[in-house]
Amino acid sequence: MPTQEHMKQVLQTYIDAFNAGDAAAISGLYAEDAVIEDPVGNPPMSGRAAIEEFYTNAIAGGAKLSLDGPIRGSHGDRAAMAFTIDIPGMRIRAIDVMTFGADGKIVRMDAHWGPDDIAKT
Amino acid sequence: MPTQEHMKQVLQTYIDAFNAGDAAAISGLYAEDAVIEDPVGNPPMSGRAAIEEFYTNAIAGGAKLSLDGPIRGSHGDRAAMAFTIDIPGMRIRAIDVMTFGADGKIVRMDAHWGPDDIAKT
């Protein structure tokens, strides 16, 4: 199982790489067959190619991420973070939970944000 | 599926009932056969009686909860919140994810906090 330090560093790298516009660096944090459900309740997508395209599009839309507070670990294979996504004209509040594989890659990401968590700015 | 408003209200009631010392009100938010894994990675506990005992003990320990930011919904049956647990001499930072049943009760709670998310105060 990955260490707490590793999982938290991966989530911080996720934020930093996103804000640096580096979709390839983000997709590299994921396992090849990882699944992301963003938002929870929508059909999940899987595979690193689809994941990289997802982040490429999000970055192209001008989104920037900022943590609402410290990244949390667990006593198992998961870590979580509450953050704010600022897109020109829009703000989304989300909580992401990442599940890790034994090799330290993210195998699953669940993004919790609902229709009421988007506001015009 | 419960509405976003319902799920967010349940999470707010959870915080308020905890801070009011009302373990029965919290356990009443759960389904009879609900499962809680707190923290994620420890053996889960199930059933409303065990759940009420868990909250009774937490409240007796003097814990108080404060939200770190707005409660998040989803496009499905889940809601999440980042919060801080202040216990005399200790602070824990956690992110809880609640999964709801069709009747609006919580069927599962996952609490994300690791050994590094506890600090002496």
PDB file of C-alpha atoms in Angstrom:
ATOM      1  CA  MET A   1       0.000   0.000   0.000  1.00  0.00           C
ATOM      2  CA  PRO A   2       1.392   3.463  -0.811  1.00  0.00           C
ATOM      3  CA  THR A   3       2.449   5.632   2.104  1.00  0.00           C
ATOM      4  CA  GLN A   4       0.429   8.592   3.354  1.00  0.00           C
ATOM      5  CA  GLU A   5       3.238  10.883   2.215  1.00  0.00           C
ATOM      6  CA  HIS A   6       3.163   9.432  -1.295  1.00  0.00           C
ATOM      7  CA  MET A   7      -0.611   9.727  -1.699  1.00  0.00           C
ATOM      8  CA  LYS A   8      -0.691  13.307  -0.423  1.00  0.00           C
ATOM      9  CA  GLN A   9       2.215  14.257  -2.669  1.00  0.00           C
ATOM     10  CA  VAL A  10       0.369  12.821  -5.683  1.00  0.00           C
ATOM     11  CA  LEU A  11      -2.701  14.938  -4.907  1.00  0.00           C
ATOM     12  CA  GLN A  12      -0.546  18.048  -4.506  1.00  0.00           C
ATOM     13  CA  THR A  13       1.212  17.244  -7.802  1.00  0.00           C
ATOM     14  CA  TYR A  14      -2.220  16.861  -9.412  1.00  0.00           C
ATOM     15  CA  ILE A  15      -3.132  20.417  -8.348  1.00  0.00           C
ATOM     16  CA  ASP A  16       0.236  21.868  -9.365  1.00  0.00           C
ATOM     17  CA  ALA A  17       0.374  20.085 -12.747  1.00  0.00           C
ATOM     18  CA  PHE A  18      -3.178  21.169 -13.520  1.00  0.00           C
ATOM     19  CA  ASN A  19      -2.366  24.790 -12.776  1.00  0.00           C
ATOM     20  CA  ALA A  20       0.816  24.492 -14.874  1.00  0.00           C
ATOM     21  CA  GLY A  21      -1.294  23.266 -17.802  1.00  0.00           C
ATOM     22  CA  ASP A  22       0.430  19.878 -17.936  1.00  0.00           C
ATOM     23  CA  ALA A  23      -2.246  17.291 -18.783  1.00  0.00           C
ATOM     24  CA  ALA A  24       0.380  14.625 -19.533  1.00  0.00           C
ATOM     25  CA  ALA A  25       1.837  14.989 -16.040  1.00  0.00           C
ATOM     26  CA  ILE A  26      -1.633  14.527 -14.527  1.00  0.00           C
ATOM     27  CA  SER A  27      -2.494  11.477 -16.642  1.00  0.00           C
ATOM     28  CA  GLY A  28       0.886  10.017 -15.636  1.00  0.00           C
ATOM     29  CA  LEU A  29      -0.324   9.939 -12.027  1.00  0.00           C
ATOM     30  CA  TYR A  30      -2.983   7.408 -13.095  1.00  0.00           C
ATOM     31  CA  ALA A  31      -2.688   3.686 -13.767  1.00  0.00           C
ATOM     32  CA  GLU A  32      -3.113   2.705 -17.431  1.00  0.00           C
ATOM     33  CA  ASP A  33      -6.590   1.270 -16.773  1.00  0.00           C
ATOM     34  CA  ALA A  34      -7.701   3.855 -14.207  1.00  0.00           C
ATOM     35  CA  VAL A  35     -11.329   4.957 -13.945  1.00  0.00           C
ATOM     36  CA  ILE A  36     -12.546   8.471 -13.259  1.00  0.00           C
ATOM     37  CA  GLU A  37     -16.100   9.409 -12.376  1.00  0.00           C
ATOM     38  CA  ASP A  38     -16.305  13.204 -12.596  1.00  0.00           C
ATOM     39  CA  PRO A  39     -18.846  14.106 -11.436  1.00  0.00           C
ATOM     40  CA  VAL A  40     -20.054  11.136  -9.379  1.00  0.00           C
ATOM     41  CA  GLY A  41     -23.318   9.985 -10.976  1.00  0.00           C
ATOM     42  CA  ASN A  42     -22.196  10.553 -14.562  1.00  0.00           C
ATOM     43  CA  PRO A  43     -20.861   7.649 -16.661  1.00  0.00           C
ATOM     44  CA  PRO A  44     -17.251   6.922 -15.677  1.00  0.00           C
ATOM     45  CA  MET A  45     -14.427   7.119 -18.204  1.00  0.00           C
ATOM     46  CA  SER A  46     -11.439   4.813 -18.231  1.00  0.00           C
ATOM     47  CA  GLY A  47      -7.968   4.499 -19.640  1.00  0.00           C
ATOM     48  CA  ARG A  48      -5.085   6.910 -19.600  1.00  0.00           C
ATOM     49  CA  ALA A  49      -5.726   8.275 -23.123  1.00  0.00           C
ATOM     50  CA  ALA A  50      -9.309   9.275 -22.303  1.00  0.00           C
ATOM     51  CA  ILE A  51      -8.118  10.682 -18.986  1.00  0.00           C
ATOM     52  CA  GLU A  52      -5.433  12.822 -20.617  1.00  0.00           C
ATOM     53  CA  GLU A  53      -7.986  14.165 -23.123  1.00  0.00           C
ATOM     54  CA  PHE A  54     -10.317  15.030 -20.231  1.00  0.00           C
ATOM     55  CA  TYR A  55      -7.617  17.090 -18.500  1.00  0.00           C
ATOM     56  CA  THR A  56      -6.423  18.653 -21.758  1.00  0.00           C
ATOM     57  CA  ASN A  57      -9.958  19.947 -22.321  1.00  0.00           C
ATOM     58  CA  ALA A  58     -10.349  21.169 -18.743  1.00  0.00           C
ATOM     59  CA  ILE A  59      -7.048  23.036 -18.892  1.00  0.00           C
ATOM     60  CA  ALA A  60      -7.918  24.513 -22.309  1.00  0.00           C
ATOM     61  CA  GLY A  61     -11.113  25.892 -20.735  1.00  0.00           C
ATOM     62  CA  GLY A  62      -8.984  28.033 -18.441  1.00  0.00           C
ATOM     63  CA  ALA A  63      -9.725  26.207 -15.172  1.00  0.00           C
ATOM     64  CA  LYS A  64      -7.477  26.784 -12.158  1.00  0.00           C
ATOM     65  CA  LEU A  65      -7.586  24.771  -8.935  1.00  0.00           C
ATOM     66  CA  SER A  66      -7.079  25.882  -5.347  1.00  0.00           C
ATOM     67  CA  LEU A  67      -7.209  23.706  -2.244  1.00  0.00           C
ATOM     68  CA  ASP A  68      -9.831  24.575   0.385  1.00  0.00           C
ATOM     69  CA  GLY A  69      -7.744  22.985   3.135  1.00  0.00           C
ATOM     70  CA  PRO A  70      -5.175  20.291   3.810  1.00  0.00           C
ATOM     71  CA  ILE A  71      -5.200  17.109   1.732  1.00  0.00           C
ATOM     72  CA  ARG A  72      -6.450  14.158   3.777  1.00  0.00           C
ATOM     73  CA  GLY A  73      -5.090  10.619   3.777  1.00  0.00           C
ATOM     74  CA  SER A  74      -6.688   7.510   5.264  1.00  0.00           C
ATOM     75  CA  HIS A  75      -5.696   4.317   7.055  1.00  0.00           C
ATOM     76  CA  GLY A  76      -5.920   2.548   3.703  1.00  0.00           C
ATOM     77  CA  ASP A  77      -5.418   3.200   0.000  1.00  0.00           C
ATOM     78  CA  ARG A  78      -7.340   6.459  -0.358  1.00  0.00           C
ATOM     79  CA  ALA A  79      -6.712  10.174  -0.104  1.00  0.00           C
ATOM     80  CA  ALA A  80      -9.129  13.087  -0.519  1.00  0.00           C
ATOM     81  CA  MET A  81      -9.151  16.829  -1.044  1.00  0.00           C
ATOM     82  CA  ALA A  82     -11.675  19.668  -1.068  1.00  0.00           C
ATOM     83  CA  PHE A  83     -10.917  22.318  -3.665  1.00  0.00           C
ATOM     84  CA  THR A  84     -12.320  25.091  -5.786  1.00  0.00           C
ATOM     85  CA  ILE A  85     -12.227  25.176  -9.590  1.00  0.00           C
ATOM     86  CA  ASP A  86     -12.228  28.685 -11.041  1.00  0.00           C
ATOM     87  CA  ILE A  87     -13.119  28.843 -14.709  1.00  0.00           C
ATOM     88  CA  PRO A  88     -13.696  32.163 -16.463  1.00  0.00           C
ATOM     89  CA  GLY A  89     -17.268  33.092 -15.457  1.00  0.00           C
ATOM     90  CA  MET A  90     -17.802  30.052 -13.246  1.00  0.00           C
ATOM     91  CA  ARG A  91     -16.749  28.508  -9.929  1.00  0.00           C
ATOM     92  CA  ILE A  92     -17.182  24.834  -9.000  1.00  0.00           C
ATOM     93  CA  ARG A  93     -16.649  23.466  -5.469  1.00  0.00           C
ATOM     94  CA  ALA A  94     -15.550  19.809  -5.501  1.00  0.00           C
ATOM     95  CA  ILE A  95     -14.267  17.038  -3.247  1.00  0.00           C
ATOM     96  CA  ASP A  96     -12.169  14.400  -5.008  1.00  0.00           C
ATOM     97  CA  VAL A  97     -11.360  10.984  -3.579  1.00  0.00           C
ATOM     98  CA  MET A  98      -8.436   9.079  -5.128  1.00  0.00           C
ATOM     99  CA  THR A  99      -7.900   5.331  -4.671  1.00  0.00           C
ATOM    100  CA  PHE A 100      -4.340   4.062  -5.141  1.00  0.00           C
ATOM    101  CA  GLY A 101      -2.859   0.825  -6.405  1.00  0.00           C
ATOM    102  CA  ALA A 102       0.065  -0.958  -4.786  1.00  0.00           C
ATOM    103  CA  ASP A 103       2.429   0.689  -7.319  1.00  0.00           C
ATOM    104  CA  GLY A 104       1.428   4.170  -6.129  1.00  0.00           C
ATOM    105  CA  LYS A 105      -0.643   5.091  -9.189  1.00  0.00           C
ATOM    106  CA  ILE A 106      -4.229   6.352  -8.915  1.00  0.00           C
ATOM    107  CA  VAL A 107      -6.620   3.583  -9.964  1.00  0.00           C
ATOM    108  CA  ARG A 108      -9.860   5.478  -9.353  1.00  0.00           C
ATOM    109  CA  MET A 109     -10.942   9.082  -8.921  1.00  0.00           C
ATOM    110  CA  ASP A 110     -14.411  10.113  -7.725  1.00  0.00           C
ATOM    111  CA  ALA A 111     -15.288  13.803  -8.002  1.00  0.00           C
ATOM    112  CA  HIS A 112     -18.127  14.956  -5.750  1.00  0.00           C
ATOM    113  CA  TRP A 113     -19.847  18.071  -7.072  1.00  0.00           C
ATOM    114  CA  GLY A 114     -23.469  18.585  -7.906  1.00  0.00           C
ATOM    115  CA  PRO A 115     -25.534  20.990 -10.002  1.00  0.00           C
ATOM    116  CA  ASP A 116     -25.787  23.274  -6.937  1.00  0.00           C
ATOM    117  CA  ASP A 117     -22.006  23.414  -6.540  1.00  0.00           C
ATOM    118  CA  ILE A 118     -21.533  25.556  -9.655  1.00  0.00           C
ATOM    119  CA  ALA A 119     -21.931  29.308  -9.399  1.00  0.00           C
ATOM    120  CA  LYS A 120     -21.514  32.117 -11.907  1.00  0.00           C
ATOM    121  CA  THR A 121     -18.689  34.493 -11.030  1.00  0.00           C
TER     122      THR A 121
ATOM    123  CA  MET B   1     -32.645   9.231  -5.629  1.00  0.00           C
ATOM    124  CA  PRO B   2     -32.651  11.881  -2.888  1.00  0.00           C
ATOM    125  CA  THR B   3     -32.389  15.510  -3.978  1.00  0.00           C
ATOM    126  CA  GLN B   4     -29.220  17.548  -3.636  1.00  0.00           C
ATOM    127  CA  GLU B   5     -30.997  19.736  -1.089  1.00  0.00           C
ATOM    128  CA  HIS B   6     -31.959  16.700   0.992  1.00  0.00           C
ATOM    129  CA  MET B   7     -28.452  15.209   1.020  1.00  0.00           C
ATOM    130  CA  LYS B   8     -26.805  18.513   1.930  1.00  0.00           C
ATOM    131  CA  GLN B   9     -29.363  19.112   4.679  1.00  0.00           C
ATOM    132  CA  VAL B  10     -28.631  15.672   6.144  1.00  0.00           C
ATOM    133  CA  LEU B  11     -24.889  16.445   6.267  1.00  0.00           C
ATOM    134  CA  GLN B  12     -25.579  19.813   7.925  1.00  0.00           C
ATOM    135  CA  THR B  13     -27.908  18.102  10.418  1.00  0.00           C
ATOM    136  CA  TYR B  14     -25.135  15.577  11.117  1.00  0.00           C
ATOM    137  CA  ILE B  15     -22.768  18.416  12.075  1.00  0.00           C
ATOM    138  CA  ASP B  16     -25.384  20.258  14.127  1.00  0.00           C
ATOM    139  CA  ALA B  17     -26.643  17.144  15.949  1.00  0.00           C
ATOM    140  CA  PHE B  18     -23.073  16.107  16.750  1.00  0.00           C
ATOM    141  CA  ASN B  19     -22.289  19.515  18.224  1.00  0.00           C
ATOM    142  CA  ALA B  20     -25.562  19.399  20.189  1.00  0.00           C
ATOM    143  CA  GLY B  21     -24.492  16.050  21.678  1.00  0.00           C
ATOM    144  CA  ASP B  22     -27.431  14.181  20.152  1.00  0.00           C
ATOM    145  CA  ALA B  23     -26.110  10.748  19.093  1.00  0.00           C
ATOM    146  CA  ALA B  24     -29.657   9.416  18.581  1.00  0.00           C
ATOM    147  CA  ALA B  25     -30.396  12.171  16.066  1.00  0.00           C
ATOM    148  CA  ILE B  26     -27.241  11.288  14.135  1.00  0.00           C
ATOM    149  CA  SER B  27     -27.924   7.563  14.093  1.00  0.00           C
ATOM    150  CA  GLY B  28     -31.447   8.355  12.890  1.00  0.00           C
ATOM    151  CA  LEU B  29     -29.928   9.802   9.707  1.00  0.00           C
ATOM    152  CA  TYR B  30     -28.645   6.309   8.865  1.00  0.00           C
ATOM    153  CA  ALA B  31     -30.467   3.317   7.419  1.00  0.00           C
ATOM    154  CA  GLU B  32     -30.943   0.392   9.842  1.00  0.00           C
ATOM    155  CA  ASP B  33     -28.253  -1.668   8.076  1.00  0.00           C
ATOM    156  CA  ALA B  34     -25.903   1.211   7.249  1.00  0.00           C
ATOM    157  CA  VAL B  35     -22.135   0.716   7.182  1.00  0.00           C
ATOM    158  CA  ILE B  36     -19.546   3.211   8.387  1.00  0.00           C
ATOM    159  CA  GLU B  37     -15.832   2.982   7.730  1.00  0.00           C
ATOM    160  CA  ASP B  38     -14.171   5.575   9.986  1.00  0.00           C
ATOM    161  CA  PRO B  39     -11.356   5.863   9.181  1.00  0.00           C
ATOM    162  CA  VAL B  40     -11.181   4.331   5.693  1.00  0.00           C
ATOM    163  CA  GLY B  41      -8.876   1.322   5.963  1.00  0.00           C
ATOM    164  CA  ASN B  42     -10.114   0.200   9.391  1.00  0.00           C
ATOM    165  CA  PRO B  43     -12.729  -2.544   9.712  1.00  0.00           C
ATOM    166  CA  PRO B  44     -16.177  -1.127   8.944  1.00  0.00           C
ATOM    167  CA  MET B  45     -18.985  -1.251  11.489  1.00  0.00           C
ATOM    168  CA  SER B  46     -22.619  -1.776  10.620  1.00  0.00           C
ATOM    169  CA  GLY B  47     -26.085  -1.415  12.047  1.00  0.00           C
ATOM    170  CA  ARG B  48     -27.747   1.532  13.699  1.00  0.00           C
ATOM    171  CA  ALA B  49     -27.074   0.347  17.278  1.00  0.00           C
ATOM    172  CA  ALA B  50     -23.307   0.126  16.691  1.00  0.00           C
ATOM    173  CA  ILE B  51     -23.414   3.438  14.892  1.00  0.00           C
ATOM    174  CA  GLU B  52     -25.219   5.185  17.743  1.00  0.00           C
ATOM    175  CA  GLU B  53     -22.695   3.784  20.224  1.00  0.00           C
ATOM    176  CA  PHE B  54     -19.851   5.087  18.031  1.00  0.00           C
ATOM    177  CA  TYR B  55     -21.272   8.618  18.063  1.00  0.00           C
ATOM    178  CA  THR B  56     -22.152   8.455  21.763  1.00  0.00           C
ATOM    179  CA  ASN B  57     -18.499   7.704  22.514  1.00  0.00           C
ATOM    180  CA  ALA B  58     -17.209  10.413  20.160  1.00  0.00           C
ATOM    181  CA  ILE B  59     -19.495  13.002  21.729  1.00  0.00           C
ATOM    182  CA  ALA B  60     -18.552  11.872  25.262  1.00  0.00           C
ATOM    183  CA  GLY B  61     -14.907  12.487  24.309  1.00  0.00           C
ATOM    184  CA  GLY B  62     -15.702  16.162  23.860  1.00  0.00           C
ATOM    185  CA  ALA B  63     -15.346  16.313  20.061  1.00  0.00           C
ATOM    186  CA  LYS B  64     -16.774  19.298  18.175  1.00  0.00           C
ATOM    187  CA  LEU B  65     -17.071  19.539  14.383  1.00  0.00           C
ATOM    188  CA  SER B  66     -16.635  22.542  12.093  1.00  0.00           C
ATOM    189  CA  LEU B  67     -17.001  22.594   8.322  1.00  0.00           C
ATOM    190  CA  ASP B  68     -13.942  23.650   6.308  1.00  0.00           C
ATOM    191  CA  GLY B  69     -16.114  24.809   3.414  1.00  0.00           C
ATOM    192  CA  PRO B  70     -19.433  24.211   1.696  1.00  0.00           C
ATOM    193  CA  ILE B  71     -20.935  20.718   1.672  1.00  0.00           C
ATOM    194  CA  ARG B  72     -20.707  19.168  -1.803  1.00  0.00           C
ATOM    195  CA  GLY B  73     -23.355  17.113  -3.584  1.00  0.00           C
ATOM    196  CA  SER B  74     -22.941  14.999  -6.707  1.00  0.00           C
ATOM    197  CA  HIS B  75     -24.879  14.028  -9.812  1.00  0.00           C
ATOM    198  CA  GLY B  76     -25.763  10.795  -8.045  1.00  0.00           C
ATOM    199  CA  ASP B  77     -26.458   9.439  -4.568  1.00  0.00           C
ATOM    200  CA  ARG B  78     -23.460  10.879  -2.722  1.00  0.00           C
ATOM    201  CA  ALA B  79     -22.541  14.007  -0.808  1.00  0.00           C
ATOM    202  CA  ALA B  80     -19.240  14.962   0.822  1.00  0.00           C
ATOM    203  CA  MET B  81     -17.803  17.425   3.312  1.00  0.00           C
ATOM    204  CA  ALA B  82     -14.390  18.497   4.568  1.00  0.00           C
ATOM    205  CA  PHE B  83     -14.348  19.325   8.263  1.00  0.00           C
ATOM    206  CA  THR B  84     -12.244  19.634  11.379  1.00  0.00           C
ATOM    207  CA  ILE B  85     -12.773  17.656  14.570  1.00  0.00           C
ATOM    208  CA  ASP B  86     -11.567  19.429  17.696  1.00  0.00           C
ATOM    209  CA  ILE B  87     -11.157  17.180  20.704  1.00  0.00           C
ATOM    210  CA  PRO B  88      -9.534  18.420  23.923  1.00  0.00           C
ATOM    211  CA  GLY B  89      -5.792  18.254  23.140  1.00  0.00           C
ATOM    212  CA  MET B  90      -6.229  17.007  19.568  1.00  0.00           C
ATOM    213  CA  ARG B  91      -7.382  18.119  16.117  1.00  0.00           C
ATOM    214  CA  ILE B  92      -8.320  15.757  13.277  1.00  0.00           C
ATOM    215  CA  ARG B  93      -8.915  16.902   9.687  1.00  0.00           C
ATOM    216  CA  ALA B  94     -11.361  14.630   7.827  1.00  0.00           C
ATOM    217  CA  ILE B  95     -13.340  14.343   4.616  1.00  0.00           C
ATOM    218  CA  ASP B  96     -16.515  12.262   4.879  1.00  0.00           C
ATOM    219  CA  VAL B  97     -18.419  10.847   1.917  1.00  0.00           C
ATOM    220  CA  MET B  98     -22.017   9.755   2.520  1.00  0.00           C
ATOM    221  CA  THR B  99     -23.937   7.460   0.155  1.00  0.00           C
ATOM    222  CA  PHE B 100     -27.726   7.679   0.288  1.00  0.00           C
ATOM    223  CA  GLY B 101     -30.512   5.180  -0.254  1.00  0.00           C
ATOM    224  CA  ALA B 102     -33.683   5.918  -2.195  1.00  0.00           C
ATOM    225  CA  ASP B 103     -35.515   6.673   1.080  1.00  0.00           C
ATOM    226  CA  GLY B 104     -33.074   9.482   1.892  1.00  0.00           C
ATOM    227  CA  LYS B 105     -31.202   7.664   4.667  1.00  0.00           C
ATOM    228  CA  ILE B 106     -27.405   7.323   4.688  1.00  0.00           C
ATOM    229  CA  VAL B 107     -26.464   3.758   3.728  1.00  0.00           C
ATOM    230  CA  ARG B 108     -22.684   4.210   3.865  1.00  0.00           C
ATOM    231  CA  MET B 109     -20.217   6.671   5.344  1.00  0.00           C
ATOM    232  CA  ASP B 110     -16.513   6.719   4.478  1.00  0.00           C
ATOM    233  CA  ALA B 111     -14.290   8.945   6.638  1.00  0.00           C
ATOM    234  CA  HIS B 112     -10.973   9.911   5.050  1.00  0.00           C
ATOM    235  CA  TRP B 113      -8.332  10.797   7.626  1.00  0.00           C
ATOM    236  CA  GLY B 114      -4.938   9.291   8.154  1.00  0.00           C
ATOM    237  CA  PRO B 115      -2.374   9.072  10.947  1.00  0.00           C
ATOM    238  CA  ASP B 116      -0.873  12.335   9.639  1.00  0.00           C
ATOM    239  CA  ASP B 117      -4.204  14.160   9.859  1.00  0.00           C
ATOM    240  CA  ILE B 118      -4.161  14.202  13.674  1.00  0.00           C
ATOM    241  CA  ALA B 119      -2.282  16.948  15.476  1.00  0.00           C
ATOM    242  CA  LYS B 120      -1.867  17.804  19.144  1.00  0.00           C
ATOM    243  CA  THR B 121      -3.388  21.152  20.076  1.00  0.00           C
TER     244      THR B 121
END
